[in-house]
Structure formats: C-alpha cells, structure tokens
C-alpha cells in the first residue's frame, strides 16, 4: 500500500501460519491500520483485504474460522497472546502489542488458524450428550424440571464446544486419551434433565471407559479459561461422585 | 468396565491414601519420637512396629505392593501429562505439575531410603536396634541430610496435595468452596507433616544417637 502522509496508528500482529495440515509452521508479521473498537477478526479481515506483511512482502491471506461473531458459536477459538480464547470477542484495545495469534495446537491444524475440532463432537457422541425422546408413538410430556435446577443447568448449557478447555488442559495431548472437560460437563447437564436422567447410567458408563473422566488431573486450568464461565471443575467432581457411586452399585449388583 | 484405565486410576488414587497415606503418617509419628523422646523413644516405636503380628505379610500387602503399584503407575500417569505452566500460571496448575515432579522425586527417594535402612536389616548388615544409629550417620552427613530434606519435603507435598486430589477424584469435595477449603486444610497437613519429618531428621543428628552407635560398635568389636 502507498505510504500514507498522515502518521496513522498501526497494530502489529505476529501470526503463526501453516499452509497444509502436515507442513511446517512459520510466522509472519503484519502491520495494519488501527481503527477504534477493532477486534482480532476485523484485523484478520483487514489482512485478507491486503495480504502484505510488515516487511512489504505480498503473501497469501491468513485463513481463520468464524461464524457468529458474538462469542456463541466457538468457531473462532485461537491462541491470542498465549491464551486460548475467541478471536471475535478479543478487542484489540485490550491486548498487548504485538498481538500474537496461533492455532490451538491441541487440535489438528487444517491451515493457519483453522483447526479441526472433530474430536469434541466425537466425545459428545461417545457420552450420548442428547436426550432420547423419539418413539413410534407420542410419548406425552416429560417430567417437569425444577426452576432452581434449570437455572444452574442453564449455565452448563452455555458450552459452545469451542475447545478452549481442551487447549488449556495439560492432560489433553497425544500421549493421553483424556476426553476433556467439555464432554464431562455435558454429561452432568443431560443427567440433570428430568428426562435425560432416565439414561444417566449410559452416559456415566461412557465416562468410565478408557480415556474417560479418570484422565482429569485437577490442574483446573479449564475452569479458569472457559469463556462462558462454566463451572467445569464442579461438573468433573460431581461426575466423579456419580461414576464412583455407579462403580459400587455395579460391584454390589444393586 | 473391567480392567480399564478408570478402574486402575481409581485403585491408584485409593492406594495413595489407604494404605500408603496412612503408613506415611504413622512413619512421620514414629520418626518424630527421635526428636521428642530421643533414642529410647525411637527404639520403642521401632519395637512397637516389630511386635505387630504377621509383620512380613503386612509389609508386603500394606506397603511394598501398593507402593510399587502406585509408584510405577504414577510414573506412567506423569508421563502422560504435559506441563503448561508457561502459559497458565495458576496456583492449581502449579500444584498439578508439582504433584508429578514430587512423585518422581519420591520414587527415587523411597527406593534409596529403603535400601539404606530396611534393606540393610533384611540382608543382616544391621539389626533393628541399629536403625537409630544408621539414621544418625545419614542425618549427620551434610550432603545426605540435604538430599533427605528434599526427599521428605517432596513426599510430604505429594501426600498433602494428593489428599486434596483424592477428595475430588472420589467426589467428596464437589463445589468450588469445598475444594478451596480442603486445599487450605491439605496445605496445613503439608506444614505439620513436613515439620514432623524435619524435626525427626534434626533429632537423629543428636549426639545421643551417636553414643548409641558407639555402644553398639563397642559391643560388636568385643564379639
Ligand atoms: C513412589 C513414587 C510415587 C509416584 C511416582 C507417584 C505418582 C503420582 C502421580 C503422578 C499422581 C497424580 C495422579 C493424578 O493427579 O491423577 C499421584 C497421586 C497421588 N499420590 Fe502418588 N506417587 C508416588 C508415591 C506416593 C506415596 C508414597 C504416597 C502416599 C504418601 C502417594 C499418594 C498419592 C495420593 C494420595 C495421590 C492422589 C490420588 C488422586 O489423584 O486421587 N504417592 N501420585
Ligand atoms: S465467531 Fe462464533 S464465537 Fe467467535
């Protein structure tokens, strides 16, 4: 871009890039014009419009994932200045410069900042994070949920499968098959539901398989990192209690 | 549900408290007799333990087998963890890493310590009565004293922080408040047990233990 005669404020980004899932990562620095209230996504859009590095070299646009732009879908999760979080709610004014963007490497990198969160959805399937209500005939209304219970269960339902808790967990890595905090909390959510409760042992049993709840080592990074403030460690401890009860129930055959 | 990692991890956790944690506390109290009551007090403690029925069986079932299982499986658990303290400098994350490091230190220390004491009794190099003087030799050598301090502090932290984790693993402390309070109590346990062990080591440095050692040596040389 042509040199501007007005001395304008710029924002510096150092972005970790990767062309293919199996290729080497490298970093590129970008210096983009500052606009008030910009967030990391709008900065990435700026780079997309004009993919030139700070050294003036033309490059490919940086690729990222985003959807809702209001921190409810979880698609734009990445590591920003060392912390995993959503890019759409990361305001440039609140970030220390240079702003470093990296993909969440706990997941397979597809390209640049795009990762594949497939394992999280596989985990939800594994723990049966749904309520089976389909029948061949009308099953009628289910039991009511107490308002007090609905209120705390609602907090758990805010999970957007963004992957931040897995990125923060020291036990989610390629030497460990730990399912991660998110799915464990979803078991608590669906087991709290009056209809979901009817299948609670199935979900607990899934947490008692290899790579299940026992993979938690209580670093408690998840609860400190969750963008939705979900009480993940309370969920894990509550599921520890319920799986322990189920273990004894099965042993004693009651 | 049989023989999977859920079951082995539950067993690993249980064994850390029962029997290992229990033994650990008894061990701290017995050793503390060296500080509180001197050579005779310590000797009485040793005698008390040796008067238990079926002692060799108890030792194997309550100490050696659980220790080997917990220790070896613990090394595997530690190997399966990353440390991300660089990015997440939170107290609990620090304790998570420390739990693994102190586990490895405890593993090395326990083998060395058992070799220097109980194993020497097994192979007949020393008698039960000479354990006090053996400990005196250990505690008065500056290098070994420092290594013992490190070993003892690591093991105590591992036990105390492990107690906190145990309460979560078994779903006893569930809410945030319960876990916060239990973490304070467990750090209290760390301080108390650490003081017991350190004072024991200081106690063993005392000259009374040397005199006992000298007396034993004298009897030996006569025989
Ligand atoms: C011999 C070497 C040892 C090694 C390598 C070792 C290793 C470990 C590791 C890696 C953990 C973490 C498990 C987790 O957070 O999920 C652990 C937990 C624990 N250890 Fe050890 N340990 C050893 C000895 C001991 C001893 C002697 C005691 C008893 C004084 C002990 C008591 C505990 C307890 C209570 C836990 C917590 C269990 C839980 O998380 O529920 N450990 N150990
Ligand atoms: S785009 Fe949906 S959370 Fe950021």
Short mmCIF file of C-alpha atoms and ligand atoms in Angstrom, two decimals:
data_model
loop_
_atom_site.label_atom_id
_atom_site.label_comp_id
_atom_site.label_asym_id
_atom_site.label_seq_id
_atom_site.Cartn_x
_atom_site.Cartn_y
_atom_site.Cartn_z
CA UNK A 1 0.00 0.00 0.00
CA UNK A 2 1.15 3.51 -0.68
CA UNK A 3 2.74 5.35 2.22
CA UNK A 4 0.20 7.46 3.97
CA UNK A 5 1.21 11.06 4.52
CA UNK A 6 -0.75 11.25 7.76
CA UNK A 7 1.06 9.48 10.57
CA UNK A 8 -1.60 6.92 11.40
CA UNK A 9 -1.67 4.46 14.26
CA UNK A 10 -1.00 0.83 13.34
CA UNK A 11 -1.49 -2.50 15.05
CA UNK A 12 1.16 -5.23 14.80
CA UNK A 13 0.23 -8.88 14.55
CA UNK A 14 2.63 -11.83 14.64
CA UNK A 15 0.73 -14.75 13.19
CA UNK A 16 1.72 -18.41 13.17
CA UNK A 17 0.94 -19.79 9.74
CA UNK A 18 0.86 -23.23 8.25
CA UNK A 19 -0.02 -23.98 4.63
CA UNK A 20 -1.10 -27.59 4.96
CA UNK A 21 -2.03 -29.92 7.81
CA UNK A 22 1.37 -31.62 7.64
CA UNK A 23 3.61 -28.74 6.59
CA UNK A 24 5.98 -26.71 8.79
CA UNK A 25 4.64 -23.74 10.72
CA UNK A 26 6.19 -20.30 10.26
CA UNK A 27 5.38 -16.81 11.47
CA UNK A 28 4.59 -13.63 9.56
CA UNK A 29 4.30 -10.12 10.92
CA UNK A 30 1.58 -7.75 9.77
CA UNK A 31 1.17 -4.09 10.50
CA UNK A 32 -2.35 -2.89 9.85
CA UNK A 33 -4.07 0.46 10.24
CA UNK A 34 -5.74 0.95 13.58
CA UNK A 35 -9.46 1.60 13.82
CA UNK A 36 -11.28 2.22 17.09
CA UNK A 37 -13.01 -0.82 18.64
CA UNK A 38 -11.48 -3.32 16.25
CA UNK A 39 -11.30 -6.95 17.29
CA UNK A 40 -8.99 -9.75 16.15
CA UNK A 41 -11.45 -10.89 13.47
CA UNK A 42 -11.76 -7.41 11.93
CA UNK A 43 -7.97 -7.22 11.93
CA UNK A 44 -7.80 -10.57 10.13
CA UNK A 45 -10.34 -9.23 7.60
CA UNK A 46 -8.04 -6.27 7.03
CA UNK A 47 -5.16 -8.67 6.32
CA UNK A 48 -7.42 -10.60 3.98
CA UNK A 49 -8.14 -7.43 2.02
CA UNK A 50 -4.48 -6.54 1.79
CA UNK A 51 -2.24 -9.57 2.43
CA UNK A 52 1.09 -7.78 2.69
CA UNK A 53 3.50 -8.43 5.58
CA UNK A 54 5.08 -5.68 7.67
CA UNK A 55 8.21 -6.02 5.51
CA UNK A 56 6.09 -5.20 2.45
CA UNK A 57 6.14 -8.75 1.05
CA UNK A 58 2.98 -9.95 -0.70
CA UNK A 59 1.67 -13.14 0.89
CA UNK A 60 -1.41 -15.35 0.95
CA UNK A 61 -4.30 -14.14 3.12
CA UNK A 62 -4.34 -15.60 6.62
CA UNK A 63 -7.07 -18.22 6.96
CA UNK A 64 -9.30 -18.40 10.03
CA UNK A 65 -12.64 -19.76 11.07
CA UNK A 66 -15.54 -17.71 12.43
CA UNK A 67 -19.27 -17.65 12.29
CA UNK A 68 -21.46 -15.91 14.87
CA UNK A 69 -19.10 -13.02 15.71
CA UNK A 70 -20.72 -12.76 19.13
CA UNK A 71 -18.93 -15.46 21.13
CA UNK A 72 -21.64 -18.08 20.99
CA UNK A 73 -20.52 -20.50 18.27
CA UNK A 74 -16.93 -21.16 19.36
CA UNK A 75 -15.60 -21.43 15.81
CA UNK A 76 -13.05 -18.63 16.06
CA UNK A 77 -11.09 -20.05 19.03
CA UNK A 78 -7.36 -19.49 18.76
CA UNK A 79 -4.39 -18.73 20.98
CA UNK A 80 -4.15 -14.97 21.40
CA UNK A 81 -1.10 -13.69 23.26
CA UNK A 82 -0.60 -17.13 24.74
CA UNK A 83 -4.16 -17.69 25.94
CA UNK A 84 -6.80 -19.71 24.10
CA UNK A 85 -9.94 -17.62 23.55
CA UNK A 86 -12.39 -16.40 20.91
CA UNK A 87 -11.00 -14.00 18.33
CA UNK A 88 -14.35 -12.27 17.79
CA UNK A 89 -14.52 -11.07 21.39
CA UNK A 90 -10.80 -10.26 21.66
CA UNK A 91 -10.72 -6.46 21.46
CA UNK A 92 -7.50 -5.04 20.08
CA UNK A 93 -7.64 -2.12 22.53
CA UNK A 94 -7.38 -4.58 25.40
CA UNK A 95 -4.48 -6.61 24.00
CA UNK A 96 -0.79 -6.07 24.50
CA UNK A 97 1.11 -5.47 21.25
CA UNK A 98 2.48 -7.10 19.19
CA UNK A 99 -0.56 -9.34 19.19
CA UNK A 100 0.44 -12.97 18.68
CA UNK A 101 -2.04 -15.32 17.02
CA UNK A 102 -1.51 -19.08 16.99
CA UNK A 103 -3.78 -22.01 16.20
CA UNK A 104 -4.90 -24.20 19.13
CA UNK A 105 -2.36 -26.96 18.54
CA UNK A 106 -4.15 -29.44 20.77
CA UNK A 107 -6.28 -29.99 17.68
CA UNK A 108 -5.08 -30.89 14.19
CA UNK A 109 -4.27 -27.71 12.27
CA UNK A 110 -6.07 -27.52 8.93
CA UNK A 111 -4.47 -24.31 7.75
CA UNK A 112 -3.13 -21.20 9.50
CA UNK A 113 -5.55 -20.56 12.38
CA UNK A 114 -8.15 -23.11 11.31
CA UNK A 115 -8.26 -26.24 13.42
CA UNK A 116 -10.33 -29.41 13.31
CA UNK A 117 -12.45 -29.85 16.46
CA UNK A 118 -13.89 -33.18 15.33
CA UNK A 119 -12.71 -34.95 18.49
CA UNK A 120 -15.03 -32.77 20.59
CA UNK A 121 -18.07 -33.79 18.60
CA UNK A 122 -16.94 -37.41 18.71
CA UNK A 123 -16.73 -37.03 22.51
CA UNK A 124 -20.31 -35.70 22.67
CA UNK A 125 -21.47 -38.73 20.70
CA UNK A 126 -19.50 -41.03 22.93
CA UNK A 127 -21.15 -39.74 26.11
CA UNK A 128 -24.57 -39.59 24.41
CA UNK A 129 -24.97 -35.87 25.03
CA UNK A 130 -28.60 -35.78 23.96
CA UNK A 131 -31.98 -36.79 25.33
CA UNK A 132 -33.61 -39.68 23.51
CA UNK A 133 -37.31 -38.84 23.17
CA UNK A 134 -38.14 -40.36 19.82
CA UNK A 135 -40.72 -43.12 19.89
CA UNK A 136 -43.07 -44.80 17.45
CA UNK A 137 -45.93 -43.09 19.22
CA UNK A 138 -46.45 -39.84 21.12
CA UNK A 139 -44.67 -40.31 24.45
CA UNK A 140 -46.51 -37.42 26.02
CA UNK A 141 -44.97 -34.64 28.13
CA UNK A 142 -41.94 -35.45 30.26
CA UNK A 143 -41.47 -34.65 33.95
CA UNK A 144 -41.08 -31.02 34.90
CA UNK A 145 -37.73 -29.52 35.79
CA UNK A 146 -37.49 -27.51 38.99
CA UNK A 147 -36.75 -23.85 38.32
CA UNK A 148 -33.80 -23.82 40.72
CA UNK A 149 -32.24 -26.74 38.86
CA UNK A 150 -32.99 -25.22 35.48
CA UNK A 151 -31.04 -22.16 36.48
CA UNK A 152 -27.75 -23.91 37.18
CA UNK A 153 -28.24 -26.37 34.33
CA UNK A 154 -28.62 -23.38 32.01
CA UNK A 155 -25.09 -22.33 32.90
CA UNK A 156 -23.81 -25.72 31.72
CA UNK A 157 -25.79 -25.44 28.51
CA UNK A 158 -23.78 -22.37 27.51
CA UNK A 159 -20.96 -24.67 26.34
CA UNK A 160 -20.26 -23.96 22.67
CA UNK A 161 -17.72 -26.78 22.16
CA UNK A 162 -15.10 -24.12 21.42
CA UNK A 163 -12.18 -26.27 22.57
CA UNK A 164 -10.55 -23.71 24.87
CA UNK A 165 -10.76 -26.03 27.90
CA UNK A 166 -9.05 -28.82 25.97
CA UNK A 167 -6.32 -26.46 24.82
CA UNK A 168 -5.77 -25.36 28.45
CA UNK A 169 -5.71 -28.89 29.87
CA UNK A 170 -2.24 -30.41 30.39
CA UNK A 171 -3.74 -33.89 30.14
CA UNK A 172 -5.22 -33.43 26.67
CA UNK A 173 -2.28 -34.33 24.46
CA UNK A 174 -1.14 -37.04 22.08
CA UNK A 175 0.15 -39.31 24.86
CA UNK A 176 -3.20 -39.23 26.65
CA UNK A 177 -6.68 -40.28 25.52
CA UNK A 178 -8.48 -38.00 28.03
CA UNK A 179 -11.89 -36.93 26.67
CA UNK A 180 -11.51 -33.39 28.08
CA UNK A 181 -13.60 -31.24 30.43
CA UNK A 182 -16.35 -30.12 27.99
CA UNK A 183 -17.94 -33.54 27.42
CA UNK A 184 -17.83 -34.39 31.14
CA UNK A 185 -19.78 -31.23 31.93
CA UNK A 186 -22.30 -32.15 29.24
CA UNK A 187 -22.91 -35.47 30.96
CA UNK A 188 -23.78 -33.50 34.08
CA UNK A 189 -26.11 -31.27 32.05
CA UNK A 190 -28.01 -34.11 30.37
CA UNK A 191 -28.11 -36.19 33.55
CA UNK A 192 -29.66 -33.21 35.35
CA UNK A 193 -32.54 -33.10 32.91
CA UNK A 194 -35.59 -34.97 34.27
CA UNK A 195 -35.99 -36.94 31.04
CA UNK A 196 -32.27 -37.20 30.33
CA UNK A 197 -31.86 -38.65 33.81
CA UNK A 198 -33.59 -41.84 32.61
CA UNK A 199 -30.43 -42.70 30.65
CA UNK A 200 -27.94 -41.35 33.16
CA UNK A 201 -26.06 -44.62 33.70
CA UNK A 202 -25.31 -44.94 29.98
CA UNK A 203 -23.61 -41.55 29.98
CA UNK A 204 -21.73 -42.29 33.20
CA UNK A 205 -20.60 -45.64 31.80
CA UNK A 206 -19.12 -43.81 28.81
CA UNK A 207 -17.08 -41.71 31.23
CA UNK A 208 -15.82 -44.90 32.88
CA UNK A 209 -14.25 -46.21 29.70
CA UNK A 210 -10.63 -45.73 28.67
CA UNK A 211 -9.85 -42.05 28.24
CA UNK A 212 -12.85 -41.07 30.33
CA UNK A 213 -13.18 -38.99 33.46
CA UNK A 214 -10.17 -40.52 35.20
CA UNK A 215 -7.93 -38.58 32.80
CA UNK A 216 -8.56 -35.43 34.83
CA UNK A 217 -5.51 -34.48 36.89
CA UNK A 218 -7.07 -31.44 38.60
CA UNK A 219 -4.91 -28.71 37.12
CA UNK A 220 -8.16 -26.73 36.97
CA UNK A 221 -6.95 -24.64 34.03
CA UNK A 222 -10.24 -25.41 32.28
CA UNK A 223 -12.43 -23.52 34.71
CA UNK A 224 -10.08 -20.53 34.62
CA UNK A 225 -10.10 -20.49 30.81
CA UNK A 226 -13.74 -21.18 29.93
CA UNK A 227 -15.07 -18.10 28.09
CA UNK A 228 -18.60 -18.90 29.30
CA UNK A 229 -17.62 -19.24 32.95
CA UNK A 230 -18.95 -22.80 33.12
CA UNK A 231 -18.09 -24.43 36.48
CA UNK A 232 -16.20 -27.24 34.74
CA UNK A 233 -14.30 -28.46 37.79
CA UNK A 234 -17.52 -28.69 39.79
CA UNK A 235 -19.02 -30.71 36.95
CA UNK A 236 -15.99 -33.02 36.90
CA UNK A 237 -16.13 -33.55 40.68
CA UNK A 238 -19.89 -34.16 40.53
CA UNK A 239 -19.37 -36.75 37.79
CA UNK A 240 -16.54 -38.28 39.85
CA UNK A 241 -19.11 -38.72 42.60
CA UNK A 242 -21.72 -40.23 40.28
CA UNK A 243 -19.30 -42.59 38.50
CA UNK A 244 -17.94 -43.74 41.86
CA UNK A 245 -21.49 -44.49 43.02
CA UNK A 246 -22.19 -46.38 39.81
CA UNK A 247 -18.98 -48.38 40.23
CA UNK A 248 -20.04 -49.57 43.68
CA UNK A 249 -23.61 -50.14 42.52
CA UNK A 250 -22.36 -52.46 39.78
CA UNK A 251 -19.98 -54.27 42.13
CA UNK A 252 -22.66 -54.87 44.70
CA UNK A 253 -25.15 -55.72 41.99
CA UNK A 254 -27.83 -53.34 43.25
CA UNK B 1 -15.72 -51.72 32.73
CA UNK B 2 -13.25 -54.35 33.91
CA UNK B 3 -9.52 -53.76 33.92
CA UNK B 4 -9.70 -50.45 32.08
CA UNK B 5 -7.95 -47.23 32.97
CA UNK B 6 -10.93 -45.98 35.01
CA UNK B 7 -10.56 -48.90 37.38
CA UNK B 8 -6.77 -48.74 37.60
CA UNK B 9 -6.80 -44.99 38.18
CA UNK B 10 -9.37 -45.37 40.96
CA UNK B 11 -7.18 -48.01 42.56
CA UNK B 12 -4.11 -45.78 42.14
CA UNK B 13 -5.95 -42.97 43.89
CA UNK B 14 -7.28 -45.14 46.71
CA UNK B 15 -3.94 -46.80 47.37
CA UNK B 16 -2.31 -43.34 47.67
CA UNK B 17 -4.36 -42.73 50.83
CA UNK B 18 -5.16 -46.26 52.04
CA UNK B 19 -2.71 -47.75 52.90
CA UNK B 20 0.18 -45.54 51.71
CA UNK B 21 -1.01 -42.23 53.17
CA UNK B 22 -1.84 -43.96 56.44
CA UNK B 23 1.59 -45.53 56.63
CA UNK B 24 3.16 -42.19 55.76
CA UNK B 25 1.53 -40.52 58.79
CA UNK B 26 2.47 -43.39 61.13
CA UNK B 27 6.02 -43.22 59.78
CA UNK B 28 6.19 -39.47 60.47
CA UNK B 29 4.95 -40.00 64.03
CA UNK B 30 7.35 -42.88 64.77
CA UNK B 31 10.31 -40.91 63.47
CA UNK B 32 9.24 -37.88 65.44
CA UNK B 33 9.86 -39.93 68.59
CA UNK B 34 13.55 -39.48 67.79
CA UNK B 35 13.11 -35.75 68.35
CA UNK B 36 10.55 -35.88 71.13
CA UNK B 37 11.91 -38.74 73.22
CA UNK B 38 15.40 -39.42 71.88
CA UNK B 39 16.96 -42.82 71.07
CA UNK B 40 14.82 -44.72 73.56
CA UNK B 41 11.57 -43.23 72.28
CA UNK B 42 12.52 -44.04 68.72
CA UNK B 43 13.58 -47.54 69.76
CA UNK B 44 10.20 -48.07 71.43
CA UNK B 45 8.49 -47.02 68.22
CA UNK B 46 10.55 -49.48 66.21
CA UNK B 47 9.80 -52.19 68.78
CA UNK B 48 6.10 -51.44 68.65
CA UNK B 49 6.07 -51.89 64.88
CA UNK B 50 8.13 -55.06 65.13
CA UNK B 51 5.74 -56.51 67.66
CA UNK B 52 2.88 -56.49 65.12
CA UNK B 53 1.72 -59.96 64.14
CA UNK B 54 2.45 -61.25 60.64
CA UNK B 55 4.78 -58.32 60.06
CA UNK B 56 6.35 -59.57 56.80
CA UNK B 57 2.88 -60.17 55.35
CA UNK B 58 1.69 -56.75 56.48
CA UNK B 59 4.76 -55.12 54.99
CA UNK B 60 4.14 -56.68 51.62
CA UNK B 61 0.39 -56.20 51.47
CA UNK B 62 0.21 -52.75 53.04
CA UNK B 63 3.46 -51.21 51.85
CA UNK B 64 5.58 -52.83 49.15
CA UNK B 65 2.89 -53.95 46.72
CA UNK B 66 0.76 -50.76 46.96
CA UNK B 67 3.91 -48.63 46.74
CA UNK B 68 5.16 -50.41 43.63
CA UNK B 69 1.73 -50.26 42.00
CA UNK B 70 1.12 -46.60 42.85
CA UNK B 71 4.71 -45.62 42.05
CA UNK B 72 5.04 -47.36 38.69
CA UNK B 73 1.54 -46.45 37.54
CA UNK B 74 2.15 -42.92 38.84
CA UNK B 75 5.26 -42.63 36.65
CA UNK B 76 3.08 -43.61 33.70
CA UNK B 77 0.42 -41.03 34.65
CA UNK B 78 3.13 -38.37 34.95
CA UNK B 79 4.49 -39.35 31.55
CA UNK B 80 1.01 -38.83 30.06
CA UNK B 81 0.85 -35.22 31.25
CA UNK B 82 2.21 -32.05 29.75
CA UNK B 83 3.24 -29.12 31.86
CA UNK B 84 1.87 -25.83 30.53
CA UNK B 85 2.95 -23.59 33.40
CA UNK B 86 4.45 -21.15 30.92
CA UNK B 87 1.02 -20.26 29.58
CA UNK B 88 -1.16 -20.89 32.64
CA UNK B 89 0.49 -19.58 35.76
CA UNK B 90 -2.28 -20.54 38.17
CA UNK B 91 -1.69 -21.95 41.63
CA UNK B 92 -3.58 -25.17 40.95
CA UNK B 93 -1.74 -25.71 37.69
CA UNK B 94 1.50 -25.23 39.56
CA UNK B 95 0.38 -27.88 42.07
CA UNK B 96 -0.55 -30.20 39.19
CA UNK B 97 3.00 -30.08 37.83
CA UNK B 98 4.47 -30.28 41.32
CA UNK B 99 2.38 -33.40 42.04
CA UNK B 100 4.11 -35.12 39.13
CA UNK B 101 7.62 -33.86 39.87
CA UNK B 102 7.36 -34.73 43.58
CA UNK B 103 6.04 -38.17 42.57
CA UNK B 104 9.19 -38.83 40.57
CA UNK B 105 11.42 -37.49 43.38
CA UNK B 106 9.54 -39.63 45.91
CA UNK B 107 10.00 -42.69 43.71
CA UNK B 108 13.79 -42.29 43.63
CA UNK B 109 14.00 -41.25 47.27
CA UNK B 110 11.89 -44.10 48.62
CA UNK B 111 13.99 -46.76 46.89
CA UNK B 112 17.22 -45.22 48.11
CA UNK B 113 15.89 -44.74 51.64
CA UNK B 114 14.55 -48.30 51.88
CA UNK B 115 17.88 -49.58 50.57
CA UNK B 116 19.78 -47.64 53.25
CA UNK B 117 17.54 -48.77 56.11
CA UNK B 118 15.08 -51.66 55.88
CA UNK B 119 17.04 -53.48 53.16
CA UNK B 120 20.21 -53.42 55.31
CA UNK B 121 18.21 -55.13 58.06
CA UNK B 122 16.94 -57.75 55.60
CA UNK B 123 20.43 -58.68 54.43
CA UNK B 124 21.68 -58.74 58.00
CA UNK B 125 24.13 -55.81 57.82
CA UNK B 126 22.38 -54.09 60.72
CA UNK B 127 19.80 -55.03 63.32
CA UNK B 128 16.53 -53.27 64.16
CA UNK B 129 18.27 -51.76 67.20
CA UNK B 130 20.87 -50.16 64.97
CA UNK B 131 18.36 -48.23 62.82
CA UNK B 132 18.72 -45.19 65.08
CA UNK B 133 22.47 -45.07 64.64
CA UNK B 134 22.11 -45.69 60.91
CA UNK B 135 19.82 -42.67 60.75
CA UNK B 136 22.36 -40.73 62.81
CA UNK B 137 25.02 -41.42 60.19
CA UNK B 138 22.62 -40.39 57.44
CA UNK B 139 21.50 -37.18 59.15
CA UNK B 140 24.99 -36.01 60.09
CA UNK B 141 26.41 -36.30 56.58
CA UNK B 142 25.67 -32.80 55.17
CA UNK B 143 25.05 -33.95 51.61
CA UNK B 144 22.81 -36.86 52.57
CA UNK B 145 20.99 -34.65 55.08
CA UNK B 146 20.12 -32.18 52.31
CA UNK B 147 19.04 -34.97 49.95
CA UNK B 148 16.85 -36.38 52.71
CA UNK B 149 15.33 -32.95 53.31
CA UNK B 150 14.45 -32.70 49.62
CA UNK B 151 13.07 -36.24 49.57
CA UNK B 152 11.00 -35.73 52.69
CA UNK B 153 9.57 -32.38 51.55
CA UNK B 154 8.73 -33.80 48.11
CA UNK B 155 6.99 -36.83 49.60
CA UNK B 156 5.06 -34.67 52.07
CA UNK B 157 3.87 -32.27 49.39
CA UNK B 158 2.90 -35.23 47.22
CA UNK B 159 0.89 -36.72 50.04
CA UNK B 160 -0.84 -33.49 51.08
CA UNK B 161 -1.69 -32.32 47.57
CA UNK B 162 -2.64 -35.90 46.72
CA UNK B 163 -5.11 -35.86 49.59
CA UNK B 164 -6.73 -32.79 48.05
CA UNK B 165 -6.92 -34.52 44.64
CA UNK B 166 -8.19 -37.73 46.23
CA UNK B 167 -11.15 -35.88 47.74
CA UNK B 168 -12.07 -34.68 44.24
CA UNK B 169 -11.39 -37.98 42.46
CA UNK B 170 -13.88 -39.68 44.74
CA UNK B 171 -16.43 -36.90 44.50
CA UNK B 172 -16.18 -35.94 48.18
CA UNK B 173 -15.34 -32.27 47.64
CA UNK B 174 -17.52 -31.18 44.72
CA UNK B 175 -18.26 -27.46 44.92
CA UNK B 176 -15.71 -24.72 44.46
CA UNK B 177 -15.94 -23.68 48.08
CA UNK B 178 -15.43 -27.22 49.37
CA UNK B 179 -12.34 -27.58 47.19
CA UNK B 180 -10.95 -24.25 48.32
CA UNK B 181 -11.37 -25.09 51.99
CA UNK B 182 -9.93 -28.56 51.54
CA UNK B 183 -6.93 -27.09 49.77
CA UNK B 184 -6.25 -24.93 52.84
CA UNK B 185 -6.61 -27.93 55.14
CA UNK B 186 -4.31 -30.02 52.94
CA UNK B 187 -1.65 -27.31 52.94
CA UNK B 188 -1.97 -27.33 56.73
CA UNK B 189 -1.33 -31.08 56.62
CA UNK B 190 1.73 -30.39 54.47
CA UNK B 191 3.17 -27.97 57.01
CA UNK B 192 2.51 -30.20 60.03
CA UNK B 193 3.88 -33.41 58.48
CA UNK B 194 6.86 -31.58 56.97
CA UNK B 195 7.73 -30.17 60.40
CA UNK B 196 7.45 -33.67 61.94
CA UNK B 197 9.86 -35.11 59.39
CA UNK B 198 12.33 -32.23 59.52
CA UNK B 199 12.44 -32.30 63.32
CA UNK B 200 12.97 -36.08 63.17
CA UNK B 201 15.97 -35.58 60.92
CA UNK B 202 17.26 -32.90 63.30
CA UNK B 203 16.64 -35.30 66.19
CA UNK B 204 18.68 -38.04 64.55
CA UNK B 205 21.62 -35.64 64.31
CA UNK B 206 21.78 -35.52 68.12
CA UNK B 207 24.85 -36.96 69.87
CA UNK B 208 22.67 -39.35 71.90
CA UNK B 209 22.19 -41.34 68.71
CA UNK B 210 25.95 -41.35 68.17
CA UNK B 211 26.53 -42.67 71.68
CA UNK B 212 24.12 -45.49 71.00
CA UNK B 213 26.02 -46.09 67.78
CA UNK B 214 29.32 -46.11 69.65
CA UNK B 215 27.96 -48.54 72.23
CA UNK B 216 26.78 -50.87 69.51
CA UNK B 217 30.14 -50.61 67.79
CA UNK B 218 31.89 -51.41 71.07
CA UNK B 219 29.74 -54.48 71.63
CA UNK B 220 30.41 -55.53 68.05
CA UNK B 221 34.17 -55.19 68.39
CA UNK B 222 34.15 -57.28 71.57
CA UNK B 223 32.10 -60.04 69.98
C1 LIG C 1 6.70 -43.94 44.70
C2 LIG C 1 6.59 -42.95 43.86
C3 LIG C 1 5.30 -42.24 43.55
C4 LIG C 1 4.96 -41.78 42.33
C5 LIG C 1 5.79 -41.90 41.06
C6 LIG C 1 3.67 -41.17 42.44
C7 LIG C 1 3.00 -40.57 41.40
C8 LIG C 1 1.78 -39.96 41.47
C9 LIG C 1 1.13 -39.19 40.45
C10 LIG C 1 1.69 -38.90 39.08
C11 LIG C 1 -0.06 -38.78 40.92
C12 LIG C 1 -1.06 -37.91 40.18
C13 LIG C 1 -2.31 -38.61 39.81
C14 LIG C 1 -3.34 -37.65 39.29
O1 LIG C 1 -3.29 -36.45 39.58
O2 LIG C 1 -4.23 -38.07 38.59
C15 LIG C 1 -0.17 -39.27 42.25
C16 LIG C 1 -1.25 -39.05 43.07
C17 LIG C 1 -1.28 -39.37 44.39
N1 LIG C 1 -0.26 -39.93 45.14
FE1 LIG C 1 1.48 -40.61 44.43
N2 LIG C 1 3.25 -41.26 43.73
C18 LIG C 1 4.23 -41.90 44.46
C19 LIG C 1 4.22 -42.15 45.81
C20 LIG C 1 3.20 -41.83 46.67
C21 LIG C 1 3.20 -42.07 48.08
C22 LIG C 1 4.33 -42.69 48.89
C23 LIG C 1 2.00 -41.61 48.54
C24 LIG C 1 1.50 -41.62 49.94
C25 LIG C 1 2.09 -40.98 50.89
C26 LIG C 1 1.26 -41.10 47.42
C27 LIG C 1 0.00 -40.56 47.50
C28 LIG C 1 -0.71 -40.06 46.43
C29 LIG C 1 -2.06 -39.57 46.50
C30 LIG C 1 -2.95 -39.53 47.73
C31 LIG C 1 -2.41 -39.14 45.22
C32 LIG C 1 -3.74 -38.51 44.77
C33 LIG C 1 -4.62 -39.51 44.12
C34 LIG C 1 -5.71 -38.86 43.30
O3 LIG C 1 -5.41 -38.06 42.40
O4 LIG C 1 -6.88 -39.16 43.53
N3 LIG C 1 2.01 -41.24 46.30
N4 LIG C 1 0.96 -40.00 42.58
S1 LIG C 2 -17.27 -16.39 15.72
FE1 LIG C 2 -18.61 -17.51 16.98
S2 LIG C 2 -17.52 -17.45 18.84
FE2 LIG C 2 -16.31 -16.16 17.61
#
